[in-house]
Amino acid sequence: MNFGPDDEIKLTALIRLKVIKSHLEQSSYNRQKKEYFYTVPEGKLTQEQRDFYEKNGYIVVKNLISEEKLEKYKQRFQEICAKKIQVPGMTVMKDVAIAKSEFLEGEKAITKIQDFCYDDELFEYCSLPEVIEYVKSFLGNNVMAMHTMLINKPPDPGTLTSRHPLHQDLYYFPFRPAERIVCAWTAMETINRQNGCLVVIPGSHKGEFLMHDYPKWEGGVNKMYYGIQDIDLDKANLVHLPMEKGDTVFFHPILIHGSGANRTRGFRKAISCHYAASESNYIEVTGTIQEGFKKEVEEIAKKRAGSEVDLKDIWRYKSRLVCGERINL
């Protein structure tokens, strides 16, 4: 077949267009690889949501969990508070102000339960498909539930002990990388500034991992409520996160966050789970800014077990595979 001059021109132009398109696609791919550091292509996050999380370190998904499921978790919590159910390994906590006052029965005495990973009814929250579809956008397909909590923030008695100091969750975790850890935190009722909603500093997940210690509050501080010591609140860009029942916020473990005092007469409930990719690894935190936490936790574990217990083994015990394969954690 013979080509004329016009055909050669068209063919040359077509080849050039294909080369340009290939360069543009490669350039786009390279930009995407560089841009998305805190999220992965799996999961349900839209590109807009990924962009928001990459920039801010958190994303709120509205109306993610049904009222029916949250009521079931609330009833389970009440049964645990009434001691109708005993769950091995679960930690039941009181607010320091309640602990120092006359004893209160049942739900009003308990401000938080931790490590409910072996209670199948509460652990259902951690494995809900509607939650995991988003979690995979941060971690990939091999997902471990590492830390579980149901928080029952009490009405503040005037001591402001119901608040939680600004902190970074990574302080509690002896595993890395931080980019493959995420928290899902769901409001079990309307949460606002009056009853102590979460407050965050957007973008702080890109900053430093800071020194933590117990705040020197006059009314006392709850056990394990560590806070960042040197932070200028006047210069901090604090953003409050009011949420409705079923709304869920996903956030990075270096994101600086906390919550205010509950100035209402009711209890403010939320349920949460910290997840990590099972490809992650445990690290040794002795000699780091996490050493104080390590010593405190190991001392508590020693009193309970009657023998020395390593922090990494404690985390191995209270973690549970959600989906995929358990690799390192």
XYZ file of C-alpha atoms in Angstrom:
329
model
C 0.000 0.000 0.000
C 1.350 3.408 -1.003
C 1.084 6.435 1.342
C 0.775 9.930 0.033
C 2.273 13.074 1.657
C -0.987 13.810 3.488
C -1.113 10.284 4.944
C 2.452 10.555 6.233
C 1.630 13.874 7.915
C -1.440 12.344 9.591
C 0.518 9.278 10.720
C 3.318 11.442 12.169
C 0.771 13.589 14.005
C -0.957 10.479 15.393
C 2.338 9.072 16.701
C 3.156 12.400 18.342
C -0.277 12.481 20.032
C 0.237 8.978 21.408
C 3.678 9.919 22.769
C 2.283 13.087 24.392
C -0.634 11.114 25.906
C 1.785 8.521 27.288
C 3.926 11.246 28.883
C 0.858 12.911 30.400
C -0.410 9.623 31.863
C 3.006 8.847 33.346
C 3.260 12.366 34.754
C -0.204 12.034 36.314
C 0.758 8.663 37.788
C 3.953 10.098 39.268
C 2.076 13.062 40.767
C -0.460 10.714 42.304
C 2.268 8.507 43.802
C 3.924 11.555 45.333
C 0.717 13.190 46.525
C -1.017 10.316 48.299
C 1.138 9.489 51.290
C -1.487 8.800 53.970
C -4.040 6.864 51.898
C -3.994 3.975 49.417
C -6.103 3.227 46.303
C -8.141 0.467 48.032
C -11.327 1.186 49.931
C -14.210 3.587 49.574
C -12.702 7.058 49.932
C -13.430 9.292 46.962
C -10.578 11.310 45.500
C -12.044 14.423 47.147
C -12.056 12.660 50.529
C -8.511 11.391 49.997
C -7.363 14.918 49.200
C -9.034 16.256 52.349
C -7.484 13.568 54.562
C -4.032 13.986 53.038
C -4.192 17.716 53.817
C -5.941 17.653 57.200
C -5.322 14.228 58.770
C -8.985 13.440 59.371
C -12.252 12.960 57.486
C -15.842 12.831 58.812
C -18.283 10.437 57.127
C -21.876 11.348 57.937
C -24.486 8.801 59.051
C -22.195 5.797 58.564
C -23.492 3.555 61.384
C -27.191 2.763 61.866
C -29.071 3.753 65.009
C -30.095 0.123 65.507
C -26.481 -1.059 65.733
C -25.466 1.758 68.070
C -28.368 0.977 70.397
C -27.217 -2.646 70.529
C -23.704 -1.551 71.549
C -25.176 0.803 74.157
C -27.209 -2.019 75.696
C -24.129 -4.235 75.792
C -22.208 -1.465 77.545
C -24.982 -1.127 80.132
C -24.918 -4.878 80.772
C -21.156 -4.706 81.364
C -21.614 -1.752 83.727
C -24.265 -3.702 85.663
C -21.800 -6.633 85.883
C -24.218 -8.935 84.102
C -21.358 -9.787 81.725
C -17.692 -10.385 82.538
C -15.235 -10.050 79.639
C -11.666 -11.319 80.243
C -8.987 -8.714 79.561
C -11.382 -5.770 79.361
C -10.414 -2.609 81.269
C -13.233 -0.736 83.010
C -12.432 2.858 84.026
C -13.905 5.625 86.203
C -13.394 9.367 86.008
C -10.981 10.526 88.722
C -13.711 12.796 90.140
C -16.143 9.871 90.406
C -13.499 7.641 91.931
C -12.911 10.191 94.698
C -16.610 10.720 95.408
C -19.201 8.409 96.894
C -19.682 5.226 94.885
C -22.135 5.327 92.005
C -23.800 2.194 90.699
C -23.861 0.878 87.142
C -23.537 3.025 84.058
C -22.973 6.291 85.963
C -19.862 4.851 87.601
C -18.114 3.881 84.364
C -16.597 6.434 82.011
C -14.788 4.138 79.608
C -14.248 0.498 78.716
C -11.121 -0.454 76.801
C -9.950 -3.610 75.072
C -13.319 -5.123 74.242
C -11.777 -7.048 71.340
C -12.811 -10.420 72.806
C -16.424 -9.432 73.348
C -17.929 -10.477 70.012
C -20.966 -8.219 70.354
C -18.959 -5.009 70.769
C -16.210 -6.184 68.421
C -18.850 -6.312 65.699
C -18.386 -2.526 65.433
C -14.721 -3.020 64.477
C -15.583 -5.408 61.657
C -18.639 -3.658 60.196
C -18.318 -3.678 56.373
C -19.357 -0.027 56.201
C -16.404 0.860 58.471
C -13.832 -1.503 56.942
C -14.573 -0.245 53.411
C -13.142 3.094 54.540
C -10.375 1.651 56.733
C -8.924 -0.124 53.692
C -8.394 3.306 52.112
C -5.819 4.003 54.820
C -4.304 0.579 55.458
C -4.874 -1.744 52.523
C -6.466 -5.185 52.755
C -4.724 -6.706 55.812
C -6.406 -5.040 58.779
C -5.820 -5.528 62.510
C -8.007 -4.020 65.261
C -5.412 -2.848 67.792
C -7.179 -0.692 70.384
C -10.897 -0.623 71.214
C -12.842 1.816 73.394
C -16.383 2.774 74.305
C -16.274 6.213 75.933
C -18.989 7.343 78.344
C -17.873 10.927 79.058
C -19.588 11.907 82.330
C -21.187 15.224 83.287
C -18.345 17.350 84.625
C -18.612 17.920 88.401
C -16.887 21.285 88.113
C -13.327 19.931 88.195
C -12.998 19.821 84.381
C -11.689 16.265 84.721
C -14.058 15.109 81.963
C -11.977 16.878 79.308
C -9.206 15.097 77.457
C -5.950 17.024 76.888
C -4.620 17.574 73.399
C -2.540 14.550 72.455
C -1.339 12.292 69.653
C -2.514 8.674 69.763
C 0.824 7.409 68.478
C 2.182 8.009 71.995
C 0.378 4.821 73.071
C 1.393 2.611 70.143
C 4.654 0.604 69.896
C 4.137 -0.205 66.213
C 4.899 1.550 62.952
C 4.600 3.000 60.358
C 2.264 5.729 61.592
C 0.847 6.162 58.079
C -0.671 2.679 58.259
C -2.602 3.368 61.485
C -6.040 4.964 61.596
C -8.791 5.466 64.159
C -12.518 5.132 63.469
C -14.508 7.106 66.091
C -18.311 7.024 65.945
C -20.766 9.280 67.781
C -23.395 7.205 69.603
C -25.564 10.312 70.069
C -25.493 14.001 69.173
C -22.101 15.353 70.200
C -21.378 19.067 70.366
C -19.273 21.622 72.219
C -21.633 21.515 75.202
C -21.062 17.814 75.933
C -17.433 17.703 74.834
C -16.978 17.021 71.120
C -13.627 16.220 69.598
C -11.311 19.089 68.749
C -8.504 18.714 66.202
C -5.644 20.725 64.735
C -5.937 20.141 60.971
C -2.667 19.304 59.270
C -0.835 18.485 62.502
C -0.440 14.881 61.298
C 2.344 16.197 59.064
C 4.183 17.664 62.044
C 6.386 16.294 64.800
C 5.685 13.502 67.249
C 5.717 15.514 70.490
C 6.563 14.947 74.167
C 3.606 13.899 76.350
C 3.026 13.861 80.106
C 0.181 14.143 82.592
C -1.272 17.678 82.688
C -1.010 19.513 86.007
C -4.746 20.078 86.474
C -6.092 21.152 89.856
C -9.002 18.704 89.729
C -6.768 15.758 88.913
C -6.162 13.803 85.719
C -7.607 10.492 84.577
C -5.309 7.493 84.207
C -3.605 7.383 80.799
C -4.897 10.856 79.841
C -1.506 12.038 78.662
C -1.255 15.392 76.934
C 1.206 17.454 74.902
C 3.053 19.734 77.320
C 4.326 22.572 75.168
C 1.541 23.787 72.914
C 0.444 27.380 72.375
C -3.365 27.213 72.320
C -3.602 30.864 71.249
C -1.753 30.047 68.031
C -3.215 26.581 67.460
C -5.818 26.304 64.712
C -8.374 24.379 66.781
C -11.377 22.963 64.905
C -14.339 21.477 66.784
C -16.104 18.456 65.284
C -19.807 18.416 66.233
C -21.310 15.105 65.092
C -24.708 13.457 64.894
C -25.510 9.904 65.947
C -23.836 7.494 63.512
C -21.336 10.019 62.119
C -17.797 8.618 62.053
C -14.470 10.418 61.954
C -11.332 8.685 60.691
C -8.055 10.251 61.819
C -4.286 9.807 61.726
C -2.362 8.840 64.922
C -0.150 11.947 64.829
C -3.119 14.311 64.429
C -3.268 16.502 67.548
C -6.716 16.167 69.088
C -8.605 16.124 72.381
C -12.069 16.867 73.738
C -13.685 19.436 75.987
C -15.495 19.054 79.297
C -19.053 17.717 79.345
C -21.064 20.660 80.653
C -24.436 18.917 80.326
C -26.254 16.602 82.737
C -26.091 13.584 80.424
C -23.347 11.145 79.500
C -21.709 11.512 76.065
C -21.077 8.175 74.360
C -18.788 7.257 71.473
C -17.287 3.986 70.262
C -13.921 3.678 68.536
C -11.300 1.334 67.169
C -7.705 1.950 66.157
C -6.625 -0.157 63.199
C -3.196 -0.971 61.796
C -2.028 -2.756 58.667
C -0.869 -6.217 59.707
C 2.317 -5.726 57.651
C 3.400 -3.200 60.306
C 6.078 -4.018 62.886
C 6.483 -3.611 66.619
C 9.290 -1.311 67.725
C 11.235 -0.891 70.957
C 10.225 2.375 72.680
C 12.749 2.266 75.542
C 14.837 5.415 75.352
C 12.196 7.295 73.343
C 9.513 9.808 74.330
C 7.151 6.836 74.788
C 9.213 5.275 77.578
C 7.091 6.779 80.386
C 3.946 5.191 79.006
C 5.721 1.857 78.536
C 6.846 1.765 82.183
C 3.386 2.640 83.508
C 1.580 0.032 81.402
C 4.093 -2.709 82.190
C 3.843 -1.949 85.901
C 0.040 -2.254 85.809
C 0.310 -5.502 83.841
C 2.849 -6.879 86.339
C 0.448 -6.263 89.237
C -2.341 -8.068 87.397
C -0.282 -10.973 86.060
C 2.146 -11.322 88.945
C 5.141 -11.351 86.602
C 7.013 -9.192 84.100
C 5.087 -8.443 80.888
C 6.525 -6.692 77.826
C 4.569 -3.855 76.211
C 4.666 -5.522 72.794
C 3.159 -8.716 74.229
C 0.362 -6.683 75.828
C -0.526 -5.254 72.431
C -0.348 -8.683 70.790
C -2.853 -9.969 73.338
C -5.397 -7.181 72.892
C -5.321 -7.019 69.090
C -7.427 -9.057 66.688
C -7.487 -9.690 62.950
C -10.395 -8.045 61.157
C -9.770 -8.997 57.534
C -7.022 -10.236 55.246
C -3.956 -11.968 56.664
C -2.235 -11.553 60.022
C 1.400 -10.999 59.074
C 3.509 -9.257 61.735
C 1.208 -7.756 64.355
